[in-house]
Short mmCIF file of C-alpha atoms in Angstrom, two decimals:
data_model
loop_
_atom_site.label_atom_id
_atom_site.label_comp_id
_atom_site.label_asym_id
_atom_site.label_seq_id
_atom_site.Cartn_x
_atom_site.Cartn_y
_atom_site.Cartn_z
CA MET A 1050 62.63 -20.48 30.06
CA ALA A 1051 61.23 -17.76 27.83
CA GLY A 1052 60.73 -20.30 25.06
CA ALA A 1053 58.94 -22.65 27.47
CA GLY A 1054 56.67 -19.82 28.59
CA GLY A 1055 55.81 -19.00 24.97
CA GLU A 1056 55.02 -22.66 24.31
CA GLN A 1057 52.72 -22.85 27.37
CA ALA A 1058 50.77 -19.85 26.08
CA PHE A 1059 49.44 -22.01 23.25
CA LEU A 1060 48.35 -24.91 25.49
CA SER A 1061 45.11 -25.51 27.37
CA THR A 1062 44.33 -28.28 29.87
CA GLU A 1063 41.13 -30.16 30.55
CA ILE A 1064 40.36 -32.73 33.24
CA VAL A 1065 38.05 -35.46 31.91
CA ASN A 1066 36.14 -37.85 34.15
CA ARG A 1067 36.50 -41.36 32.64
CA GLY A 1068 34.07 -42.90 35.15
CA VAL A 1069 34.58 -45.82 37.48
CA GLU A 1070 37.19 -48.42 36.49
CA SER A 1071 35.40 -51.72 35.85
CA SER A 1072 38.36 -54.09 35.98
CA GLY A 1073 42.04 -54.34 36.90
CA PRO A 1074 43.81 -53.38 40.11
CA ASP A 1075 41.92 -50.06 40.29
CA ALA A 1076 38.44 -51.59 39.84
CA GLY A 1077 35.74 -49.56 41.56
CA SER A 1078 37.84 -46.37 41.68
CA PRO A 1079 37.01 -43.19 39.73
CA THR A 1080 39.54 -42.36 37.01
CA PHE A 1081 40.43 -39.02 35.49
CA VAL A 1082 42.52 -38.00 32.50
CA VAL A 1083 44.27 -34.67 31.98
CA ARG A 1084 44.15 -33.62 28.32
CA VAL A 1085 46.61 -31.03 27.05
CA ARG A 1086 45.51 -29.31 23.85
CA ARG A 1087 46.97 -26.63 21.64
CA ARG A 1088 44.74 -23.64 21.09
CA LEU A 1089 44.70 -20.64 18.80
CA PRO A 1090 47.17 -17.91 19.82
CA ASP A 1091 45.64 -14.62 20.91
CA PHE A 1092 46.63 -13.19 17.54
CA LEU A 1093 44.76 -9.90 17.95
CA GLN A 1094 47.14 -9.01 20.76
CA SER A 1095 50.24 -9.48 18.58
CA VAL A 1096 49.50 -7.64 15.35
CA ASN A 1097 52.30 -7.40 12.78
CA LEU A 1098 52.61 -3.92 11.32
CA LYS A 1099 53.75 -5.11 7.88
CA TYR A 1100 50.40 -6.80 7.26
CA VAL A 1101 48.54 -3.64 8.22
CA LYS A 1102 50.67 -1.75 5.69
CA LEU A 1103 49.90 -4.42 3.08
CA GLY A 1104 46.19 -3.90 3.63
CA TYR A 1105 46.53 -0.14 3.23
CA HIS A 1106 48.56 -0.73 0.06
CA TYR A 1107 45.66 -2.73 -1.37
CA LEU A 1108 43.26 0.02 -0.37
CA ILE A 1109 45.30 2.82 -1.95
CA SER A 1110 46.21 0.94 -5.15
CA HIS A 1111 42.58 0.10 -5.82
CA GLY A 1112 41.16 3.45 -4.73
CA ILE A 1113 43.59 6.10 -5.95
CA TYR A 1114 40.80 7.85 -7.80
CA LEU A 1115 39.16 8.52 -4.42
CA VAL A 1116 42.12 10.78 -3.66
CA THR A 1117 42.71 12.42 -7.04
CA ILE A 1118 39.10 13.29 -7.87
CA PRO A 1119 38.50 15.36 -4.66
CA VAL A 1120 41.78 17.22 -5.29
CA LEU A 1121 40.73 18.10 -8.84
CA LEU A 1122 37.33 19.21 -7.59
CA VAL A 1123 38.91 21.47 -4.97
CA VAL A 1124 41.24 23.07 -7.54
CA PHE A 1125 38.41 23.57 -10.01
CA SER A 1126 36.12 25.01 -7.34
CA ALA A 1127 38.81 27.43 -6.19
CA GLU A 1128 39.29 28.59 -9.78
CA ILE A 1129 35.65 29.35 -10.53
CA GLY A 1130 34.40 30.06 -7.03
CA SER A 1131 35.44 33.72 -7.19
CA LEU A 1132 33.58 34.33 -10.45
CA SER A 1133 29.97 35.39 -10.69
CA ARG A 1134 27.65 33.68 -13.13
CA GLN A 1135 27.88 36.58 -15.60
CA GLU A 1136 31.69 36.67 -15.46
CA LEU A 1137 31.91 32.91 -15.96
CA TRP A 1138 29.54 33.10 -18.94
CA ARG A 1139 31.57 35.97 -20.47
CA LYS A 1140 34.86 34.09 -20.11
CA ILE A 1141 33.45 30.98 -21.77
CA TRP A 1142 31.52 32.47 -24.67
CA GLN A 1143 32.69 36.04 -25.22
CA GLU A 1144 36.37 36.32 -24.32
CA ALA A 1145 37.43 32.86 -25.46
CA SER A 1146 38.02 32.15 -29.12
CA TYR A 1147 37.34 28.69 -30.49
CA ASP A 1148 38.16 26.98 -33.71
CA LEU A 1149 37.23 23.55 -35.01
CA ALA A 1150 40.62 22.06 -34.26
CA THR A 1151 40.50 23.17 -30.62
CA VAL A 1152 37.00 21.79 -30.09
CA LEU A 1153 37.85 18.47 -31.72
CA ALA A 1154 41.05 18.17 -29.68
CA PHE A 1155 39.17 18.90 -26.48
CA PHE A 1156 36.54 16.26 -27.15
CA ALA A 1157 39.20 13.77 -28.26
CA VAL A 1158 41.06 14.21 -24.96
CA LEU A 1159 37.79 13.97 -23.03
CA VAL A 1160 36.72 10.77 -24.79
CA PHE A 1161 40.20 9.26 -24.38
CA THR A 1162 40.31 10.08 -20.67
CA VAL A 1163 36.84 8.69 -19.98
CA SER A 1164 37.60 5.57 -22.03
CA VAL A 1165 40.86 4.90 -20.18
CA TYR A 1166 39.09 5.38 -16.86
CA PHE A 1167 36.32 2.90 -17.59
CA MET A 1168 38.66 0.40 -19.25
CA SER A 1169 41.07 0.47 -16.29
CA ARG A 1170 38.32 -0.11 -13.75
CA PRO A 1171 37.93 -3.77 -12.80
CA ARG A 1172 34.70 -5.28 -14.03
CA PRO A 1173 32.19 -6.01 -11.28
CA ILE A 1174 31.89 -9.72 -10.50
CA TYR A 1175 28.36 -10.82 -9.65
CA LEU A 1176 27.25 -14.01 -7.95
CA ILE A 1177 23.99 -14.78 -9.72
CA ASP A 1178 23.14 -17.82 -7.60
CA PHE A 1179 24.63 -20.94 -6.03
CA ALA A 1180 23.51 -24.46 -5.15
CA CYS A 1181 24.57 -26.95 -2.47
CA PHE A 1182 24.13 -30.69 -2.94
CA LEU A 1183 21.84 -32.60 -0.57
CA PRO A 1184 22.66 -36.34 -0.58
CA SER A 1185 19.91 -38.94 -0.36
CA ASP A 1186 18.68 -40.13 3.03
CA GLU A 1187 20.13 -43.60 2.48
CA LEU A 1188 23.61 -42.07 2.91
CA LYS A 1189 22.69 -40.39 6.20
CA VAL A 1190 24.51 -41.72 9.28
CA SER A 1191 24.41 -40.97 12.99
CA LYS A 1192 27.56 -40.98 15.08
CA ASP A 1193 26.79 -44.46 16.38
CA GLU A 1194 26.12 -45.73 12.86
CA PHE A 1195 29.39 -44.21 11.72
CA ILE A 1196 31.32 -46.17 14.37
CA GLU A 1197 29.41 -49.31 13.39
CA LEU A 1198 30.37 -48.81 9.73
CA ALA A 1199 33.99 -48.42 10.82
CA ARG A 1200 33.71 -51.64 12.82
CA GLN A 1201 32.17 -53.51 9.88
CA SER A 1202 35.04 -52.49 7.61
CA GLY A 1203 37.36 -54.67 9.70
CA LYS A 1204 40.17 -52.12 9.51
CA PHE A 1205 40.19 -50.86 13.12
CA ASP A 1206 40.96 -52.34 16.51
CA GLU A 1207 38.94 -51.45 19.60
CA ASP A 1208 41.34 -48.70 20.67
CA SER A 1209 41.01 -46.97 17.28
CA LEU A 1210 37.23 -47.24 17.40
CA ALA A 1211 37.15 -45.85 20.95
CA PHE A 1212 39.37 -42.94 19.89
CA GLN A 1213 37.08 -42.07 16.98
CA ARG A 1214 34.04 -42.31 19.25
CA ARG A 1215 35.59 -39.82 21.69
CA ILE A 1216 36.46 -37.41 18.87
CA LEU A 1217 32.92 -37.59 17.49
CA ARG A 1218 31.40 -36.95 20.89
CA SER A 1219 33.09 -33.53 21.17
CA SER A 1220 33.21 -32.69 17.45
CA GLY A 1221 30.02 -30.63 17.17
CA ILE A 1222 28.79 -32.98 14.42
CA GLY A 1223 25.18 -34.21 14.62
CA ASP A 1224 23.44 -37.43 13.64
CA GLU A 1225 22.35 -36.48 10.10
CA THR A 1226 25.58 -36.16 8.15
CA TYR A 1227 26.32 -38.10 4.96
CA VAL A 1228 29.06 -40.56 4.00
CA PRO A 1229 29.49 -42.84 0.96
CA ARG A 1230 28.61 -46.44 1.76
CA CYS A 1231 31.82 -47.69 0.15
CA ILE A 1232 33.75 -46.85 3.33
CA ALA A 1233 32.20 -49.90 5.01
CA GLY A 1234 33.72 -52.28 2.44
CA ALA A 1235 36.27 -54.81 3.66
CA GLY A 1236 38.50 -54.36 0.60
CA ASN A 1237 40.17 -51.35 -0.95
CA HIS A 1238 37.32 -48.85 -1.11
CA ALA A 1239 39.40 -45.98 -2.57
CA THR A 1240 39.21 -47.16 -6.18
CA MET A 1241 38.94 -44.92 -9.22
CA LYS A 1242 35.50 -46.36 -9.94
CA GLU A 1243 34.18 -45.52 -6.47
CA GLY A 1244 35.80 -42.08 -6.59
CA ARG A 1245 34.25 -41.22 -9.95
CA ALA A 1246 30.86 -42.47 -8.80
CA GLU A 1247 30.96 -40.33 -5.65
CA ALA A 1248 32.26 -37.25 -7.50
CA SER A 1249 29.64 -37.63 -10.24
CA ALA A 1250 26.81 -37.88 -7.73
CA VAL A 1251 27.66 -34.74 -5.77
CA ILE A 1252 28.94 -32.58 -8.65
CA PHE A 1253 26.16 -33.30 -11.13
CA GLY A 1254 23.58 -33.00 -8.37
CA ALA A 1255 24.78 -29.49 -7.46
CA LEU A 1256 25.19 -28.39 -11.10
CA ASP A 1257 21.75 -29.67 -12.16
CA GLU A 1258 20.19 -27.57 -9.42
CA LEU A 1259 22.31 -24.53 -10.31
CA PHE A 1260 21.38 -24.62 -14.01
CA ALA A 1261 17.71 -25.09 -13.11
CA GLN A 1262 17.76 -22.11 -10.70
CA THR A 1263 19.58 -19.72 -13.02
CA ARG A 1264 18.09 -20.95 -16.32
CA ILE A 1265 21.55 -20.82 -17.87
CA ARG A 1266 22.49 -23.34 -20.55
CA PRO A 1267 25.78 -25.19 -19.95
CA LYS A 1268 26.95 -24.02 -23.39
CA ASP A 1269 26.70 -20.40 -22.18
CA VAL A 1270 29.46 -20.97 -19.60
CA GLY A 1271 32.84 -19.60 -20.69
CA VAL A 1272 34.93 -20.39 -17.57
CA LEU A 1273 34.85 -23.54 -15.41
CA VAL A 1274 36.87 -23.97 -12.20
CA VAL A 1275 36.68 -27.20 -10.17
CA ASN A 1276 38.49 -27.97 -6.92
CA CYS A 1277 38.83 -31.33 -5.18
CA SER A 1278 41.90 -31.90 -3.03
CA LEU A 1279 42.50 -35.64 -2.88
CA PHE A 1280 40.72 -37.16 -5.88
CA ASN A 1281 42.35 -36.07 -9.13
CA PRO A 1282 41.67 -38.59 -11.92
CA THR A 1283 42.59 -38.43 -15.59
CA PRO A 1284 40.67 -37.08 -17.43
CA SER A 1285 40.10 -34.43 -14.79
CA LEU A 1286 36.87 -33.64 -12.95
CA SER A 1287 36.52 -30.46 -15.00
CA ALA A 1288 36.76 -32.56 -18.19
CA MET A 1289 34.14 -34.90 -16.74
CA ILE A 1290 31.77 -31.95 -16.33
CA VAL A 1291 32.46 -30.66 -19.84
CA ASN A 1292 31.73 -34.12 -21.23
CA HIS A 1293 28.57 -34.66 -19.20
CA TYR A 1294 26.98 -31.32 -20.12
CA LYS A 1295 28.49 -31.14 -23.65
CA MET A 1296 29.91 -27.70 -23.00
CA ARG A 1297 31.44 -25.61 -25.77
CA GLY A 1298 34.88 -26.37 -27.16
CA ASN A 1299 36.54 -23.05 -26.28
CA ILE A 1300 35.62 -23.14 -22.58
CA LEU A 1301 38.42 -22.13 -20.19
CA SER A 1302 38.49 -25.02 -17.72
CA TYR A 1303 40.70 -25.43 -14.66
CA ASN A 1304 41.06 -28.28 -12.17
CA LEU A 1305 42.60 -27.47 -8.76
CA GLY A 1306 43.89 -30.32 -6.61
CA GLY A 1307 45.57 -30.66 -3.22
CA MET A 1308 44.63 -27.15 -2.05
CA GLY A 1309 42.62 -28.08 1.01
CA CYS A 1310 39.51 -26.66 2.61
CA SER A 1311 40.23 -23.07 1.54
CA ALA A 1312 40.19 -23.98 -2.17
CA GLY A 1313 36.63 -22.68 -2.56
CA ILE A 1314 37.79 -19.07 -2.20
CA ILE A 1315 40.89 -19.74 -4.31
CA SER A 1316 38.60 -21.01 -7.08
CA VAL A 1317 36.44 -17.89 -6.87
CA ASP A 1318 39.59 -15.75 -7.11
CA LEU A 1319 40.75 -17.62 -10.21
CA ALA A 1320 37.32 -17.40 -11.83
CA ALA A 1321 37.15 -13.66 -11.08
CA ASP A 1322 40.55 -13.14 -12.72
CA MET A 1323 39.40 -15.05 -15.79
CA LEU A 1324 36.24 -12.95 -15.98
CA GLN A 1325 38.30 -9.76 -15.78
CA ALA A 1326 40.22 -10.91 -18.86
CA ASN A 1327 37.18 -12.23 -20.76
CA PRO A 1328 34.30 -9.72 -20.91
CA ASN A 1329 30.63 -10.62 -21.28
CA ASN A 1330 31.02 -14.10 -19.85
CA TYR A 1331 29.80 -16.58 -17.24
CA ALA A 1332 31.95 -18.66 -14.88
CA VAL A 1333 30.96 -21.76 -12.91
CA VAL A 1334 32.88 -22.72 -9.75
CA VAL A 1335 32.50 -26.22 -8.27
CA SER A 1336 33.89 -27.07 -4.81
CA THR A 1337 33.85 -30.60 -3.39
CA GLU A 1338 35.86 -33.38 -1.76
CA ALA A 1339 35.86 -37.15 -2.32
CA ILE A 1340 35.30 -38.59 1.15
CA SER A 1341 36.26 -42.14 0.12
CA PHE A 1342 39.77 -40.82 -0.62
CA THR A 1343 40.11 -39.13 2.79
CA TRP A 1344 39.11 -42.32 4.64
CA TYR A 1345 41.99 -43.85 6.56
CA GLY A 1346 41.98 -47.52 7.53
CA GLY A 1347 44.99 -47.63 9.84
CA ARG A 1348 45.64 -47.00 13.52
CA ARG A 1349 47.63 -43.75 13.71
CA ARG A 1350 45.54 -41.33 15.72
CA ASP A 1351 46.67 -38.17 13.96
CA MET A 1352 45.44 -39.78 10.72
CA LEU A 1353 42.15 -41.00 12.20
CA ILE A 1354 40.96 -37.47 12.96
CA PRO A 1355 39.88 -36.64 9.36
CA ASN A 1356 37.67 -39.75 9.38
CA CYS A 1357 35.60 -38.20 12.14
CA PHE A 1358 35.06 -34.78 10.57
CA PHE A 1359 34.91 -34.97 6.77
CA ARG A 1360 31.52 -35.61 5.17
CA MET A 1361 29.94 -35.54 1.70
CA GLY A 1362 29.06 -32.19 0.14
CA CYS A 1363 29.42 -30.04 -2.95
CA SER A 1364 28.67 -26.46 -3.98
CA ALA A 1365 28.29 -24.90 -7.42
CA LEU A 1366 28.03 -21.18 -8.11
CA LEU A 1367 27.48 -19.04 -11.19
CA LEU A 1368 29.52 -15.84 -11.57
CA SER A 1369 29.04 -13.16 -14.19
CA ASN A 1370 30.86 -10.01 -15.35
CA ARG A 1371 27.90 -8.70 -17.36
CA ARG A 1372 26.73 -5.39 -15.93
CA ARG A 1373 23.17 -6.13 -17.00
CA ASP A 1374 23.17 -9.10 -14.58
CA PHE A 1375 23.22 -6.70 -11.63
CA ARG A 1376 19.44 -6.81 -11.26
CA ARG A 1377 19.16 -10.58 -11.02
CA ALA A 1378 22.40 -11.26 -9.14
CA LYS A 1379 22.36 -11.98 -5.41
CA TYR A 1380 25.81 -10.67 -4.48
CA ARG A 1381 28.72 -8.61 -5.79
CA LEU A 1382 32.29 -9.63 -5.01
CA GLU A 1383 34.09 -6.84 -3.15
CA HIS A 1384 37.37 -8.27 -1.82
CA ILE A 1385 39.45 -11.44 -1.77
CA VAL A 1386 42.50 -11.60 0.50
CA ARG A 1387 44.68 -14.72 0.34
CA THR A 1388 47.38 -15.69 2.83
CA HIS A 1389 49.86 -18.52 2.21
CA LYS A 1390 52.25 -19.73 4.94
CA GLY A 1391 53.78 -22.55 2.89
CA GLY A 1392 57.24 -21.00 3.14
CA ASP A 1393 57.42 -22.22 6.75
CA ASP A 1394 58.13 -25.95 7.15
CA ARG A 1395 55.84 -26.40 10.17
CA SER A 1396 52.98 -24.74 8.33
CA PHE A 1397 53.65 -26.78 5.20
CA ARG A 1398 53.49 -30.12 7.06
CA CYS A 1399 50.68 -29.44 9.54
CA VAL A 1400 48.11 -31.09 7.21
CA HIS A 1401 49.98 -33.70 5.18
CA GLN A 1402 48.94 -36.66 3.04
CA GLU A 1403 51.28 -39.60 3.65
CA GLU A 1404 51.53 -43.32 4.43
CA ASP A 1405 51.77 -44.74 7.92
CA GLU A 1406 54.15 -47.50 9.06
CA GLN A 1407 51.94 -50.12 7.35
CA ARG A 1408 51.98 -48.05 4.12
CA ILE A 1409 48.29 -47.15 4.51
CA LYS A 1410 47.59 -43.78 2.94
CA GLY A 1411 45.84 -41.07 4.91
CA LEU A 1412 45.76 -37.41 5.95
CA ALA A 1413 47.93 -36.59 8.97
CA ILE A 1414 46.85 -33.68 11.21
CA SER A 1415 49.64 -32.08 13.23
CA ARG A 1416 49.22 -31.11 16.88
CA ASP A 1417 50.48 -27.67 15.85
CA LEU A 1418 47.46 -27.07 13.61
CA MET A 1419 45.67 -24.69 15.97
CA GLU A 1420 48.74 -22.56 16.56
CA ILE A 1421 49.71 -22.44 12.87
CA GLY A 1422 46.15 -21.68 11.84
CA GLY A 1423 46.05 -18.83 14.32
CA HIS A 1424 49.12 -17.17 12.83
CA ALA A 1425 47.70 -17.51 9.31
CA LEU A 1426 44.41 -16.01 10.50
CA LYS A 1427 46.26 -13.13 12.13
CA THR A 1428 48.00 -12.30 8.87
CA ASN A 1429 44.82 -12.56 6.84
CA ILE A 1430 42.50 -10.48 8.98
CA THR A 1431 45.18 -7.84 9.60
CA THR A 1432 45.54 -7.43 5.83
CA LEU A 1433 41.77 -7.42 5.35
CA GLY A 1434 41.06 -4.87 8.09
CA PRO A 1435 41.95 -1.65 6.21
CA LEU A 1436 39.78 -2.76 3.27
CA VAL A 1437 36.59 -3.31 5.25
CA LEU A 1438 36.67 -1.62 8.65
CA PRO A 1439 34.95 1.74 9.19
CA PHE A 1440 37.31 4.71 9.24
CA SER A 1441 36.76 5.30 12.96
CA GLU A 1442 37.86 1.75 13.79
CA GLN A 1443 40.89 2.01 11.49
CA LEU A 1444 41.95 5.30 13.06
CA LEU A 1445 41.82 3.96 16.62
CA PHE A 1446 43.52 0.72 15.64
CA PHE A 1447 46.29 2.40 13.63
CA ALA A 1448 46.95 5.07 16.28
CA THR A 1449 47.38 2.52 19.09
CA LEU A 1450 49.50 0.31 16.85
CA VAL A 1451 51.87 3.16 15.99
CA TYR A 1452 51.98 4.17 19.65
CA ARG A 1453 53.09 0.66 20.60
CA GLN A 1454 55.76 0.71 17.90
CA LEU A 1455 57.16 4.06 19.06
CA PHE A 1456 56.94 3.56 22.82
CA SER A 1457 57.27 -0.21 23.17
CA GLY A 1458 60.05 0.18 25.71
CA ALA A 1459 58.76 3.24 27.51
CA GLY A 1460 56.85 1.44 30.25
CA ASP A 1461 58.16 0.55 33.70
CA GLY A 1462 60.93 -1.95 33.49
CA GLY A 1463 61.05 -1.66 29.70
CA THR A 1464 57.76 -3.44 29.23
CA ALA A 1465 55.47 -2.57 26.34
CA PRO A 1466 52.34 -0.50 26.93
CA ALA A 1467 48.88 -2.00 26.95
CA GLY A 1468 47.77 -4.16 24.04
CA PRO A 1469 46.57 -2.64 20.76
CA TYR A 1470 43.03 -1.49 20.23
CA ILE A 1471 41.10 -4.50 18.96
CA PRO A 1472 38.89 -3.51 16.00
CA ASN A 1473 35.27 -4.55 16.11
CA TYR A 1474 34.98 -6.67 12.97
CA ARG A 1475 31.26 -6.96 13.56
CA LEU A 1476 30.98 -3.34 12.37
CA ALA A 1477 32.39 -4.34 8.98
CA PHE A 1478 30.04 -7.25 8.26
CA GLU A 1479 26.46 -8.23 8.86
CA HIS A 1480 27.11 -11.96 8.35
CA LEU A 1481 30.03 -14.28 8.97
CA CYS A 1482 30.65 -17.68 7.35
CA VAL A 1483 33.67 -19.38 8.94
CA HIS A 1484 34.79 -22.73 7.57
CA ALA A 1485 33.09 -25.37 9.73
CA ALA A 1486 36.25 -27.32 10.57
CA SER A 1487 35.47 -28.41 14.14
CA LYS A 1488 33.78 -27.21 17.30
CA ALA A 1489 37.15 -26.49 18.94
CA VAL A 1490 38.26 -24.24 16.07
CA LEU A 1491 34.97 -22.34 16.05
CA ASP A 1492 35.11 -21.86 19.82
CA GLU A 1493 38.63 -20.42 19.65
CA LEU A 1494 37.78 -18.13 16.75
CA GLU A 1495 34.74 -16.78 18.55
CA LYS A 1496 36.84 -15.97 21.59
CA ASN A 1497 39.80 -14.49 19.73
CA LEU A 1498 37.76 -12.25 17.42
CA GLY A 1499 35.49 -11.08 20.21
CA LEU A 1500 32.41 -12.42 18.43
CA LYS A 1501 29.01 -13.18 19.86
CA GLU A 1502 27.44 -16.62 19.81
CA GLY A 1503 25.00 -15.57 17.09
CA ASP A 1504 27.87 -14.59 14.78
CA MET A 1505 28.94 -18.25 14.59
CA GLU A 1506 25.43 -19.65 14.26
CA ALA A 1507 25.69 -20.48 10.55
CA SER A 1508 29.04 -22.24 11.04
CA ARG A 1509 27.94 -24.27 14.06
CA SER A 1510 24.65 -25.24 12.43
CA THR A 1511 26.43 -26.34 9.25
CA LEU A 1512 28.95 -28.38 11.22
CA HIS A 1513 26.15 -30.07 13.13
CA ARG A 1514 23.94 -30.80 10.12
CA PHE A 1515 26.49 -31.58 7.37
CA GLY A 1516 29.85 -31.97 9.12
CA ASN A 1517 33.04 -30.64 7.57
CA THR A 1518 32.35 -30.64 3.83
CA SER A 1519 35.79 -29.13 3.10
CA SER A 1520 35.87 -26.32 0.53
CA SER A 1521 32.08 -26.22 0.12
CA SER A 1522 31.23 -25.64 3.80
CA ILE A 1523 31.17 -21.82 3.56
CA TRP A 1524 28.44 -22.11 0.89
CA TYR A 1525 26.27 -24.35 3.07
CA GLU A 1526 26.63 -21.63 5.70
CA LEU A 1527 25.53 -18.89 3.30
CA ALA A 1528 22.63 -21.13 2.26
CA TYR A 1529 21.69 -21.34 5.95
CA LEU A 1530 21.58 -17.54 6.26
CA GLU A 1531 19.37 -17.34 3.16
CA ALA A 1532 17.07 -20.08 4.45
CA LYS A 1533 16.64 -18.05 7.64
CA GLY A 1534 15.75 -14.98 5.54
CA ARG A 1535 18.48 -12.86 7.12
CA VAL A 1536 20.27 -11.47 4.05
CA GLY A 1537 19.04 -7.98 3.19
CA ARG A 1538 19.99 -5.53 0.48
CA GLY A 1539 23.44 -4.06 1.08
CA ASP A 1540 24.42 -6.65 3.70
CA ARG A 1541 28.07 -7.65 3.72
CA VAL A 1542 29.09 -11.31 4.05
CA TRP A 1543 32.56 -12.39 5.18
CA GLN A 1544 33.59 -15.90 4.15
CA LEU A 1545 36.68 -17.14 5.98
CA ALA A 1546 38.32 -20.47 5.10
CA PHE A 1547 41.61 -22.15 5.93
CA GLY A 1548 43.30 -25.34 4.81
CA SER A 1549 46.46 -27.26 4.04
CA GLY A 1550 49.54 -25.48 2.83
CA PHE A 1551 48.92 -23.65 5.21
CA LYS A 1552 46.48 -21.17 3.71
CA CYS A 1553 43.89 -18.76 5.06
CA ASN A 1554 41.60 -16.92 2.64
CA SER A 1555 38.83 -14.33 2.95
CA ALA A 1556 36.09 -13.33 0.51
CA VAL A 1557 33.77 -10.37 1.04
CA TRP A 1558 30.41 -10.17 -0.75
CA ARG A 1559 27.74 -7.47 -0.73
CA ALA A 1560 24.10 -8.37 -1.31
CA THR A 1561 22.68 -6.49 -4.31
CA ARG A 1562 19.10 -7.13 -3.21
CA ARG A 1563 17.13 -8.71 -0.43
CA VAL A 1564 17.50 -12.48 -0.78
CA LYS A 1565 14.20 -14.30 -0.44
CA LYS A 1566 13.94 -17.59 1.40
CA PRO A 1567 14.54 -20.35 -1.17
CA ALA A 1568 11.81 -22.95 -1.59
CA THR A 1569 14.40 -25.69 -2.09
CA GLY A 1570 17.95 -26.28 -0.99
CA PRO A 1571 19.90 -28.24 1.63
CA TRP A 1572 18.15 -26.53 4.55
CA ALA A 1573 14.57 -26.60 3.27
CA ASP A 1574 13.43 -29.49 5.49
CA CYS A 1575 15.42 -28.75 8.66
CA VAL A 1576 16.24 -25.04 9.04
CA ASP A 1577 13.47 -24.54 11.61
CA ARG A 1578 15.29 -26.90 13.98
CA TYR A 1579 18.31 -24.64 14.13
CA PRO A 1580 20.14 -23.22 15.98
CA ALA A 1581 18.50 -25.20 18.80
CA ALA A 1582 19.79 -28.56 17.53
CA ALA A 1583 23.40 -27.36 17.34
CA ALA A 1584 23.15 -25.71 20.76
CA ALA A 1585 21.84 -28.93 22.32
CA GLN A 1586 24.71 -30.86 20.75
CA ALA A 1587 27.23 -28.35 22.14
CA GLN A 1588 25.81 -28.74 25.66
CA ARG A 1589 26.02 -32.53 25.44
CA GLY A 1590 29.60 -32.24 24.15
#
């Protein structure tokens, strides 16, 4: 019974009015359907102490000098604090005896110590600029047009079309998203030719804009990281970019495949590591997905869901480890925290590429996705908390957590005391960019993290305008914040993404200057319509 109670905690019910039955024995009678859905667990109420300790380990290992330097200052101050200025001067110049060897040894030790300190410090990673691809209007489809394209393909029966129509109605996606026209073809649309054409269009479009904005030559790029989960041709997409732009022969190029919607942050992490090992360099990170290879033409409902959400998109960003780029950079990378739950079989299979009974390939979405995603999120944000939360929030959170650990059985009847203090993550960040997976996921995250509606504005607006663009969605969201003119100097941005594996990743950026509204970009012609357009869609849903 306890197991059944735990299972029910992750379920939510909804009664849906299906209208009046038009035919059959129940014609003329109203019909209702009870939908049972899994939801995110209330992960802030069940915090695991080991992940808090992991976060503090990161904090201490990267900030040990914050502890040692004050101690040295205290010792030094105690030593000289009792001496007057005249006594200190006499000890240094009159009572002490110096020779050349002593002076040289002192300066040698000083130079060595300073050199080791600066060499051991990680190089700052700057985000100079980024670009998001805006497809042409001829690829724009409304929800009704999307269903019509699916009908024209001849791959779906009426039940499958009706299911996709219901998913779209409550998805949070608007009527201006983009899909490749090849999905309407009656034959096998997922060919290498179609995949290369789609990838070339979005990748080169984003990179052309990035190089124009930053005025960087492609030959100046020393590191290239590309991620695309389902389309991985030979030669790779990274090789395709090197060939197209005639990049230099010693470029460090990497092509990441099969890593899901969180691969954008993984790519940034890899590029940052490469920049740490290769000074005075630039890195380009490209994040995209080939929609024609996510399109499923069968009838399994768990594999039809990706059809409804994934849309065309691509982001390209330029990173630098040159300290002189501080003045022209937009952001500085502060933290990346990655969580991987692939060791658990349920987590590993919750988003799985496979064939159905008719051997049609597609992406299967498990009903456990919300629950599994919630546990991955819990781990990630618990690890991130000590790195970003103000000290006052950390103190209250840690004190209540320890209290629960020590007195968990002290309550009446052996029950645990009240839940832990829930940190206010809004105090740690000015802006939040959550992967725009679906309206249901964003709703649950807003509730579980105690966020306000405005905190999710960028995510909801991106979902409505562009759909789920996979690993590039968090960059469309940051582009939205810039288009609104909301990013000021010193503002902190939290990017949160999750995807197959199951993985949940966080990146924290700090704005190095006030970011001006861009004259171009994916939001240039529509940002004034938001957030009203997304809010209206949510009300209709």
